[in-house]
């Protein structure tokens, strides 16, 4: 024991001396936030030991075109999945002066996306397709250091070993295949002033999507189970994936699967019976009956399991769709089991909406405040309720309409009060809305309506999580996931001095925006889903959907619900046609303005290109007739 402690102390001292040497090698140039993390310092040591000069111009190494083509072919599946993630990330952070890249396992960039302002500087810095960004060559950097450590990493400004890169911030995450080997690395880089705090979470989520897609492709001829302690999470990134051969021996597991089986010997080759205590044949028989099923592992933990692929289905098991807002499978998000029947069904086939749902799933795992922006009726509360379900919290979901409470009673309603605190107060007092969400989720809807004095009190609560009731002296600690929603741009409210800047920055830790209904690419399934929630026997033909799609929908889903409700008044179970819809919408119909017509045309053209220039597929995806698709492709939507 004494020898071990001495060895540990010696190793610590050697590491500290190495860190000091690396600092001297960089000329003691330090990041503005002080001493970097141990991971960054360790990277500096590796750079120093490889002979890199921190002040020298950065070497630019670009592989030949034939070599780049060979590397792209060798990483074909991972690259196809990564390209979809890069496109999604590009939409998510558009206008933020970012560069997005996917590199192979040796750090050679295979594909990148950049806005024009960053692209020009990136070329000067040698950030090009085919450029080599290993840590040994380019020093501490997102791509190279993620590959060197095998872990996600963020490198900010002067944390780069080469001082020439001191004005860039980057975050990267390695991508592993089903065998756990690194197949590539995903990176997002920006100038320091345009860095976004939630970028690291987005990059890690995108890397997990690619990993799950790789897993599904590589194990497509095997039995693959999704497992999670809670059945509603089986279709999310939180699910573990386990692949078994025909004899029931474990072939592969993703990182989450390994975590869920912690404490067990879950190495490849381990028999199913050894892990779960039941014969593999029993599992197959239970799977044959369909549905999710419980599994009890040898540690006594109960998991829910779902079959996501089976050997008998290998003819239908192709490469999964490149973007999956759930764990693996088609590019769509579906609400978890157990959604209350009075909640509006959720359709998220639109990439922006799917990304919003995936982002809140990541944010609630860190209990980060979330700001949801979107027009009235665009689905902000639906997204908030999903955040509550995804958090796994056992407490209540409490929604507070900040515009509906009288200003003089707001503090008492929000923070509670002691008995007799004011005229009309109940003798027993009230715990308040925040405390009633203890262990759960609090949604502050239309948060811009919060009176300024209450904004200060809310900020104090976000800092210390203590609730002080009106008229009382004792404070109570409350654990809540806080979400705020607004149909107005809060930054404008801050500029007009109607909203506190410090509270805005606190709530804006993670920001998601829901597009209006008129801009959604999943309008047809969303409209049909809304109709099904009103009358499961009713239907909408393609012409009716097309007529609905050209309306501007200023009231979004609330307005759509109203129109469909009126259309059903003539009788239940109806097949609604264009004429049924036409009489309920303004005569000026086709999208009310030429601007909206142009937006619709652009939407059709984008989908046409996305699906490989197939008119029939575009028609099916958008829920419009092929004739309408042709009209838009000719540039004449009318």
XYZ file of C-alpha atoms in Angstrom:
638
model
C 0.000 0.000 0.000
C 2.838 2.396 0.924
C 4.682 1.475 -2.263
C 1.545 2.102 -4.338
C 0.990 5.505 -2.721
C 4.636 6.445 -3.339
C 4.355 5.397 -6.966
C 1.189 7.478 -7.368
C 2.893 10.550 -5.857
C 5.895 10.074 -8.137
C 3.644 9.804 -11.204
C 1.771 12.949 -10.142
C 5.031 14.910 -9.724
C 6.297 13.697 -13.087
C 3.060 14.768 -14.718
C 3.240 18.209 -13.095
C 6.846 18.641 -14.310
C 5.777 17.604 -17.806
C 2.934 20.135 -17.726
C 5.335 22.875 -16.631
C 7.674 21.958 -19.475
C 4.818 22.147 -21.979
C 3.881 25.604 -20.693
C 7.460 26.800 -21.195
C 7.514 25.274 -24.674
C 4.491 27.404 -25.597
C 6.156 30.546 -24.278
C 3.762 30.545 -21.289
C 0.933 31.812 -23.552
C -2.162 31.077 -21.473
C -5.890 30.969 -22.262
C -7.826 33.913 -20.782
C -9.576 31.590 -18.316
C -6.312 30.536 -16.672
C -4.724 27.069 -16.463
C -6.330 24.638 -18.910
C -7.779 21.271 -17.970
C -5.584 18.236 -17.386
C -6.647 16.782 -20.757
C -5.414 19.900 -22.567
C -2.160 19.974 -20.589
C -1.564 16.277 -21.315
C -2.091 17.037 -25.005
C 0.472 19.869 -24.801
C 2.977 17.427 -23.316
C 2.447 15.019 -26.229
C 2.908 17.894 -28.677
C 6.104 19.059 -26.945
C 7.505 15.528 -26.893
C 6.810 15.134 -30.622
C 8.947 18.220 -31.284
C 6.233 20.707 -32.331
C 7.109 24.422 -32.115
C 4.103 26.299 -30.716
C 5.116 29.573 -32.408
C 5.979 28.154 -35.826
C 3.567 28.492 -38.777
C 1.088 25.653 -38.867
C 2.107 22.913 -41.309
C -0.461 22.235 -44.031
C -0.572 18.630 -45.195
C -3.168 17.699 -47.837
C -3.427 14.185 -49.270
C -3.520 13.597 -53.026
C -6.920 13.467 -54.724
C -6.588 9.729 -55.377
C -5.760 9.098 -51.713
C -8.749 11.185 -50.585
C -11.037 9.203 -52.911
C -9.661 5.940 -51.505
C -10.223 7.124 -47.933
C -13.789 8.169 -48.733
C -14.525 4.771 -50.270
C -13.064 3.027 -47.240
C -15.339 4.966 -44.890
C -18.396 4.848 -47.165
C -21.072 3.872 -44.634
C -19.827 6.112 -41.819
C -19.387 8.943 -44.311
C -22.950 8.655 -45.655
C -24.315 8.780 -42.127
C -21.989 11.646 -41.210
C -22.993 13.719 -44.250
C -26.618 13.695 -43.079
C -25.496 14.788 -39.598
C -23.348 17.570 -41.044
C -26.323 18.847 -43.040
C -28.530 18.778 -39.954
C -25.909 20.542 -37.826
C -25.437 23.132 -40.571
C -29.157 23.968 -40.415
C -29.121 24.009 -36.625
C -26.264 26.538 -36.344
C -26.748 28.400 -39.629
C -25.459 31.963 -39.515
C -23.159 31.248 -36.571
C -19.931 31.394 -38.625
C -19.163 27.696 -38.136
C -17.160 25.070 -39.962
C -18.304 21.449 -39.666
C -16.113 18.506 -40.627
C -15.973 14.719 -40.630
C -12.528 13.101 -40.649
C -11.385 9.503 -40.908
C -9.639 7.562 -38.144
C -6.284 9.105 -39.115
C -7.532 12.687 -38.912
C -7.868 13.378 -42.656
C -10.928 15.538 -43.369
C -13.293 13.734 -45.749
C -16.135 16.276 -45.869
C -16.738 19.755 -44.512
C -19.398 22.445 -44.483
C -18.574 26.103 -43.840
C -20.283 29.447 -44.264
C -18.506 31.863 -46.584
C -16.915 34.013 -43.865
C -15.350 31.043 -42.103
C -14.575 29.215 -45.340
C -12.221 31.948 -46.578
C -10.197 31.937 -43.349
C -10.350 28.149 -43.155
C -8.589 27.840 -46.498
C -5.838 30.145 -45.301
C -5.429 27.937 -42.209
C -5.332 24.762 -44.288
C -8.756 23.466 -43.191
C -9.654 21.740 -46.442
C -11.063 18.438 -47.620
C -8.074 16.110 -47.595
C -6.115 18.090 -44.987
C -4.489 16.129 -42.172
C -5.328 17.190 -38.582
C -3.701 14.601 -36.359
C -2.443 15.897 -33.020
C 1.140 14.872 -33.869
C 1.075 17.131 -36.933
C -1.155 20.076 -35.947
C -0.890 20.055 -32.166
C -3.806 20.224 -29.752
C -7.014 20.630 -31.817
C -10.531 19.233 -31.737
C -10.175 16.553 -34.417
C -6.673 15.431 -33.509
C -7.082 15.425 -29.733
C -10.425 13.587 -29.876
C -8.647 10.894 -31.903
C -5.641 10.856 -29.579
C -7.771 10.452 -26.427
C -10.735 8.551 -27.863
C -13.066 10.965 -26.040
C -15.123 14.068 -26.887
C -13.080 17.224 -26.423
C -13.496 21.006 -26.596
C -10.457 23.148 -27.440
C -10.934 26.887 -27.041
C -8.666 29.631 -28.363
C -5.192 29.495 -26.833
C -5.795 25.961 -25.600
C -4.609 25.021 -29.116
C -0.917 24.146 -28.882
C -0.100 26.082 -32.043
C -0.619 29.757 -31.248
C -1.655 30.432 -34.860
C -4.986 28.718 -34.057
C -5.630 30.874 -30.975
C -8.714 32.627 -32.402
C -10.624 29.398 -33.103
C -12.850 27.303 -30.831
C -13.635 23.700 -31.721
C -15.512 20.763 -30.251
C -15.163 17.222 -31.542
C -16.391 13.709 -30.782
C -15.027 10.375 -32.018
C -17.391 7.988 -33.805
C -17.063 4.279 -32.997
C -18.303 1.287 -34.927
C -20.076 -1.778 -33.534
C -16.734 -3.269 -32.454
C -15.890 -0.139 -30.473
C -13.150 0.913 -32.911
C -12.887 4.559 -33.959
C -14.361 4.970 -37.440
C -13.940 8.741 -37.673
C -14.434 11.990 -35.817
C -17.027 14.801 -36.052
C -15.953 18.408 -35.431
C -17.567 21.861 -35.195
C -15.251 24.894 -35.236
C -16.008 28.596 -34.931
C -14.417 31.912 -34.168
C -14.384 32.538 -30.443
C -16.910 35.347 -30.503
C -19.513 33.223 -32.257
C -19.143 30.089 -30.149
C -22.447 28.513 -28.999
C -22.625 26.859 -25.598
C -24.801 23.983 -26.700
C -22.603 23.048 -29.676
C -20.766 20.358 -27.717
C -24.041 18.615 -26.872
C -25.152 18.811 -30.521
C -21.885 17.318 -31.778
C -22.005 14.460 -29.262
C -25.633 13.733 -30.159
C -24.733 13.716 -33.867
C -21.827 11.336 -33.202
C -24.172 8.998 -31.310
C -26.631 9.054 -34.234
C -23.807 8.001 -36.577
C -22.668 5.271 -34.170
C -26.183 3.854 -33.890
C -26.531 3.922 -37.664
C -23.206 2.097 -38.057
C -24.270 -0.434 -35.436
C -27.560 -1.097 -37.218
C -25.807 -1.493 -40.577
C -23.008 -3.751 -39.343
C -25.391 -5.916 -37.292
C -28.256 -5.873 -39.824
C -28.186 -9.673 -40.210
C -28.207 -10.281 -36.454
C -30.672 -10.053 -33.603
C -30.398 -6.528 -32.193
C -32.180 -5.469 -29.008
C -32.696 -1.943 -27.725
C -32.698 -1.921 -23.897
C -33.440 0.690 -21.242
C -34.778 0.690 -17.672
C -37.779 2.765 -18.854
C -39.797 1.534 -21.882
C -40.540 5.072 -23.101
C -36.812 5.604 -23.746
C -36.342 2.583 -26.025
C -36.612 4.733 -29.142
C -34.174 7.424 -28.002
C -30.420 7.964 -27.894
C -30.498 6.829 -24.251
C -31.216 3.230 -25.275
C -28.522 0.566 -25.243
C -28.055 -1.651 -28.303
C -27.083 -5.330 -27.956
C -26.408 -7.680 -30.893
C -26.487 -11.487 -30.582
C -25.538 -14.283 -32.980
C -27.826 -17.203 -33.831
C -26.635 -19.102 -30.767
C -27.364 -16.252 -28.364
C -23.799 -15.057 -27.846
C -23.161 -11.329 -27.528
C -21.502 -9.959 -30.657
C -21.476 -6.222 -29.973
C -22.923 -3.493 -27.796
C -22.914 0.263 -28.067
C -21.491 2.470 -25.310
C -24.874 2.936 -23.667
C -25.479 -0.818 -23.725
C -22.209 -1.367 -21.893
C -23.155 1.221 -19.294
C -26.549 -0.397 -18.653
C -24.869 -3.783 -18.128
C -22.283 -2.360 -15.739
C -21.176 -4.930 -13.178
C -21.676 -7.843 -15.577
C -19.086 -9.465 -17.800
C -20.635 -8.154 -21.013
C -17.714 -8.943 -23.281
C -18.253 -10.223 -26.833
C -18.845 -13.960 -26.806
C -20.771 -13.957 -23.517
C -23.898 -16.121 -23.600
C -27.326 -14.515 -23.285
C -28.150 -16.839 -20.372
C -25.080 -15.626 -18.490
C -26.224 -12.022 -18.798
C -29.971 -12.380 -18.277
C -30.583 -15.730 -16.592
C -33.032 -17.180 -19.101
C -32.486 -19.468 -22.096
C -32.004 -17.676 -25.403
C -34.805 -19.779 -26.910
C -37.242 -18.357 -24.342
C -36.307 -14.843 -25.431
C -36.910 -15.729 -29.099
C -40.325 -17.180 -28.231
C -41.287 -14.041 -26.330
C -40.066 -11.825 -29.183
C -42.221 -13.799 -31.613
C -45.321 -12.612 -29.752
C -44.305 -9.005 -30.477
C -44.195 -5.888 -28.344
C -41.723 -4.730 -25.733
C -40.737 -7.199 -23.052
C -39.018 -7.138 -19.639
C -35.524 -8.579 -19.066
C -33.935 -9.151 -15.669
C -30.144 -9.203 -15.731
C -27.966 -11.256 -13.398
C -27.511 -8.225 -11.129
C -31.269 -8.098 -10.534
C -31.911 -4.981 -12.608
C -35.045 -4.976 -14.787
C -34.703 -3.618 -18.329
C -37.297 -3.125 -21.040
C -36.267 -4.598 -24.384
C -37.399 -4.067 -27.957
C -36.324 -5.986 -31.048
C -34.974 -3.590 -33.692
C -33.724 -6.210 -36.174
C -33.792 -10.014 -36.569
C -31.965 -12.476 -38.846
C -35.252 -13.379 -40.553
C -35.581 -9.757 -41.644
C -32.174 -9.508 -43.303
C -33.703 -9.038 -46.776
C -35.366 -5.840 -45.565
C -32.418 -4.664 -43.475
C -30.677 -2.044 -45.564
C -28.541 0.856 -44.436
C -30.706 2.877 -42.027
C -31.989 6.285 -42.956
C -29.124 8.738 -42.389
C -30.893 10.944 -39.848
C -32.730 9.361 -36.951
C -34.119 11.538 -34.224
C -34.683 8.339 -32.277
C -32.069 5.694 -31.609
C -32.025 3.900 -34.986
C -34.468 3.501 -37.846
C -36.469 5.921 -40.011
C -35.914 9.643 -39.753
C -38.721 10.529 -37.440
C -39.421 11.070 -33.750
C -42.376 9.384 -32.090
C -43.781 10.111 -28.635
C -42.899 7.566 -25.947
C -45.460 5.087 -24.733
C -47.808 6.383 -22.104
C -48.483 9.800 -23.650
C -51.702 11.130 -22.168
C -54.605 10.682 -24.541
C -55.613 14.329 -24.322
C -52.248 15.562 -25.593
C -51.896 16.377 -29.289
C -50.132 13.552 -31.181
C -46.575 14.515 -32.091
C -45.180 14.304 -35.603
C -41.573 15.387 -36.079
C -40.579 14.362 -39.598
C -39.388 17.929 -40.225
C -35.580 18.104 -39.658
C -35.795 21.321 -37.583
C -38.481 19.854 -35.342
C -36.675 16.523 -34.962
C -33.509 18.386 -33.987
C -35.431 20.419 -31.405
C -36.772 17.250 -29.790
C -33.332 15.638 -29.788
C -31.710 18.772 -28.326
C -34.068 18.986 -25.360
C -33.436 15.293 -24.673
C -29.728 16.093 -24.282
C -30.329 19.278 -22.291
C -32.556 17.726 -19.625
C -29.875 15.151 -18.870
C -27.732 18.090 -17.698
C -30.708 19.861 -16.000
C -29.855 22.894 -18.131
C -32.471 25.680 -18.436
C -34.146 25.560 -21.852
C -35.660 28.461 -23.781
C -38.255 27.445 -26.386
C -39.074 30.068 -29.029
C -41.815 29.834 -31.632
C -45.008 31.409 -32.878
C -48.203 30.933 -30.907
C -49.651 27.489 -31.540
C -46.408 26.070 -32.968
C -46.126 23.331 -30.309
C -43.984 24.842 -27.545
C -45.874 23.117 -24.718
C -45.833 19.802 -26.594
C -42.042 20.093 -26.789
C -41.875 21.039 -23.105
C -43.912 17.992 -22.112
C -41.575 15.825 -24.143
C -38.624 17.362 -22.274
C -40.313 16.377 -19.003
C -40.850 12.785 -20.170
C -37.296 12.531 -21.510
C -35.860 13.742 -18.190
C -37.267 10.680 -16.412
C -38.283 12.897 -13.484
C -40.925 11.509 -11.162
C -42.365 14.879 -10.122
C -45.175 16.776 -11.810
C -45.127 18.801 -15.018
C -46.356 22.270 -14.018
C -47.110 24.838 -16.738
C -47.488 28.479 -15.698
C -48.990 30.995 -18.123
C -47.137 34.157 -17.124
C -49.610 36.322 -19.017
C -52.709 34.961 -17.270
C -51.928 35.730 -13.610
C -52.695 39.148 -12.064
C -49.412 40.997 -11.429
C -50.261 41.629 -7.757
C -50.740 37.901 -7.089
C -47.926 36.598 -9.262
C -45.245 36.320 -6.592
C -47.584 34.514 -4.190
C -48.737 32.092 -6.901
C -45.215 31.360 -8.049
C -43.329 31.220 -4.743
C -46.197 30.427 -2.372
C -47.167 32.232 0.827
C -47.625 31.609 4.521
C -51.082 31.749 6.123
C -52.385 35.295 6.525
C -49.614 36.862 4.449
C -52.099 39.182 2.726
C -55.809 39.922 2.584
C -57.670 36.972 1.095
C -54.824 34.523 1.695
C -55.833 31.044 2.779
C -55.270 30.325 6.446
C -53.124 27.279 5.689
C -51.009 29.129 3.098
C -49.835 27.753 -0.250
C -46.645 26.016 -1.386
C -46.672 27.822 -4.751
C -46.293 26.602 -8.310
C -42.494 26.211 -8.225
C -42.547 24.000 -5.125
C -45.417 21.957 -6.566
C -43.066 21.006 -9.420
C -40.398 19.722 -6.992
C -38.742 16.691 -8.562
C -40.417 17.497 -11.879
C -40.528 20.199 -14.536
C -41.635 23.843 -14.461
C -42.669 25.527 -17.711
C -42.874 29.325 -17.668
C -45.024 29.966 -20.731
C -44.964 33.461 -22.269
C -42.138 34.303 -19.875
C -41.762 37.811 -21.301
C -44.985 38.721 -19.425
C -43.224 38.111 -16.096
C -43.215 41.443 -14.156
C -39.732 42.947 -13.749
C -39.644 42.570 -9.926
C -40.512 38.878 -10.322
C -37.774 38.490 -12.917
C -35.215 39.325 -10.226
C -36.770 36.795 -7.854
C -36.778 34.110 -10.546
C -33.114 34.802 -11.298
C -32.282 34.390 -7.620
C -34.129 31.066 -7.568
C -32.231 29.829 -10.633
C -28.979 30.632 -8.846
C -29.664 29.050 -5.436
C -32.772 26.849 -6.047
C -34.329 28.169 -2.824
C -38.020 29.153 -2.634
C -38.946 31.827 -0.088
C -42.739 32.110 0.370
C -44.377 35.519 0.660
C -44.652 36.525 4.324
C -42.234 33.809 5.456
C -38.593 33.720 6.504
C -37.678 30.058 5.974
C -36.496 28.956 2.537
C -37.093 25.568 0.922
C -34.743 23.904 -1.553
C -36.541 22.778 -4.712
C -35.241 20.554 -7.519
C -36.917 21.405 -10.835
C -36.089 21.322 -14.510
C -36.841 24.870 -15.691
C -38.151 25.608 -19.183
C -39.274 28.959 -20.533
C -41.317 29.591 -23.675
C -41.997 32.743 -25.645
C -43.588 33.679 -28.955
C -41.593 36.937 -28.925
C -37.859 37.294 -29.452
C -36.566 37.804 -25.908
C -33.385 39.499 -27.146
C -35.614 42.292 -28.528
C -37.391 42.524 -25.173
C -33.989 42.902 -23.483
C -33.020 45.672 -25.925
C -36.305 47.452 -25.134
C -35.555 47.068 -21.382
C -38.720 45.083 -20.794
C -36.783 41.951 -19.841
C -33.706 41.584 -17.650
C -30.566 40.758 -19.624
C -29.117 38.596 -16.825
C -32.283 36.492 -16.648
C -32.317 36.157 -20.439
C -28.746 34.828 -20.463
C -29.605 32.379 -17.677
C -32.721 31.022 -19.422
C -30.978 31.009 -22.802
C -28.490 28.301 -21.760
C -30.052 25.976 -24.344
C -32.270 27.555 -26.983
C -34.539 25.733 -29.414
C -36.794 27.242 -32.062
C -39.877 25.577 -33.488
C -40.694 26.531 -37.084
C -44.200 27.779 -37.896
C -46.611 25.295 -39.439
C -46.431 26.956 -42.880
C -42.664 26.260 -43.031
C -42.716 22.643 -41.859
C -41.667 19.934 -44.293
C -43.915 17.385 -42.579
C -47.143 19.320 -43.083
C -49.063 16.396 -44.612
C -48.424 13.857 -41.804
C -48.910 16.611 -39.200
C -52.325 17.526 -40.638
C -53.408 13.894 -40.848
C -52.202 13.251 -37.303
C -54.214 16.231 -36.059
C -57.320 14.936 -37.841
C -56.830 11.462 -36.328
C -56.736 12.998 -32.849
C -60.156 14.532 -33.549
C -61.740 11.560 -35.341
C -59.780 8.350 -35.908
C -62.201 7.254 -38.663
C -61.872 10.478 -40.698
C -59.395 10.990 -43.539
C -57.906 13.702 -45.757
C -57.350 13.102 -49.470
C -54.264 14.532 -51.209
C -56.137 17.482 -52.737
C -57.475 18.480 -49.326
C -53.977 18.362 -47.839
C -52.676 20.395 -50.757
C -55.324 23.088 -50.182
C -54.497 23.180 -46.461
C -50.776 23.478 -47.226
C -51.207 26.744 -49.165
C -52.822 28.559 -46.264
C -50.541 30.858 -44.197
C -51.668 29.420 -40.789
C -50.977 32.453 -38.585
C -52.478 30.470 -35.677
C -50.439 27.361 -36.496
C -51.710 24.098 -34.936
C -54.466 25.818 -32.959
C -55.897 27.259 -36.168
C -55.491 23.941 -37.985
C -57.371 22.155 -35.207
C -60.185 24.679 -35.440
C -60.510 24.312 -39.235
C -60.524 20.514 -39.086
C -63.050 20.519 -36.248
C -65.422 22.670 -38.305
C -64.892 20.417 -41.328
C -66.026 17.416 -39.258
C -69.244 19.043 -38.062
C -71.180 17.570 -40.997
C -70.633 14.090 -39.541
C -68.028 11.773 -37.994
C -65.800 9.436 -39.979
C -65.844 11.592 -43.081
C -63.376 11.478 -45.947
C -62.566 15.199 -46.204
C -62.027 16.552 -49.709
C -60.716 19.808 -51.122
C -64.229 21.283 -51.294
C -64.744 20.634 -47.560
C -61.606 22.638 -46.803
C -62.065 25.346 -49.435
C -65.243 26.740 -47.849
C -63.503 27.153 -44.465
C -60.430 29.100 -45.644
C -60.102 32.641 -47.024
C -60.852 32.997 -50.705
C -57.434 34.567 -51.264
C -56.128 31.054 -50.534
C -52.962 29.919 -52.208
C -50.704 31.016 -49.404
C -51.920 34.594 -49.133
C -48.839 36.228 -50.665
C -46.172 35.737 -53.337
C -43.552 35.492 -50.593
C -45.270 32.435 -49.155
C -45.697 30.968 -52.645
C -41.964 31.274 -53.184
C -41.353 29.598 -49.822
C -43.596 26.686 -50.819
C -41.844 26.334 -54.177
C -38.467 26.304 -52.476
C -39.719 23.654 -50.051
C -40.796 21.403 -52.948
C -37.505 21.901 -54.781
C -35.436 21.143 -51.676
C -37.350 17.902 -51.077
C -37.042 16.983 -54.769
C -33.244 17.260 -54.571
C -33.088 15.519 -51.180
C -34.852 12.378 -52.428
C -32.695 12.046 -55.548
C -34.928 14.046 -57.922
C -37.867 11.655 -57.655
C -41.223 13.333 -58.355
C -43.275 10.474 -56.903
C -41.224 10.349 -53.681
C -41.470 14.143 -53.321
C -45.233 13.881 -53.799
C -45.571 11.206 -51.113
C -43.295 12.968 -48.604
C -45.018 16.351 -48.887
C -48.552 14.982 -49.229
C -49.248 16.826 -52.506
C -50.120 15.592 -55.978
C -47.468 14.902 -58.598
C -49.056 17.563 -60.787
C -48.441 20.144 -58.055
C -44.825 18.985 -57.750
C -44.336 19.500 -61.506
C -45.868 22.986 -61.297
C -43.438 24.017 -58.573
C -40.442 22.548 -60.375
C -41.414 24.656 -63.411
C -41.547 27.683 -61.119
C -45.302 28.185 -61.479
C -47.062 27.036 -58.274
C -50.340 28.498 -59.454
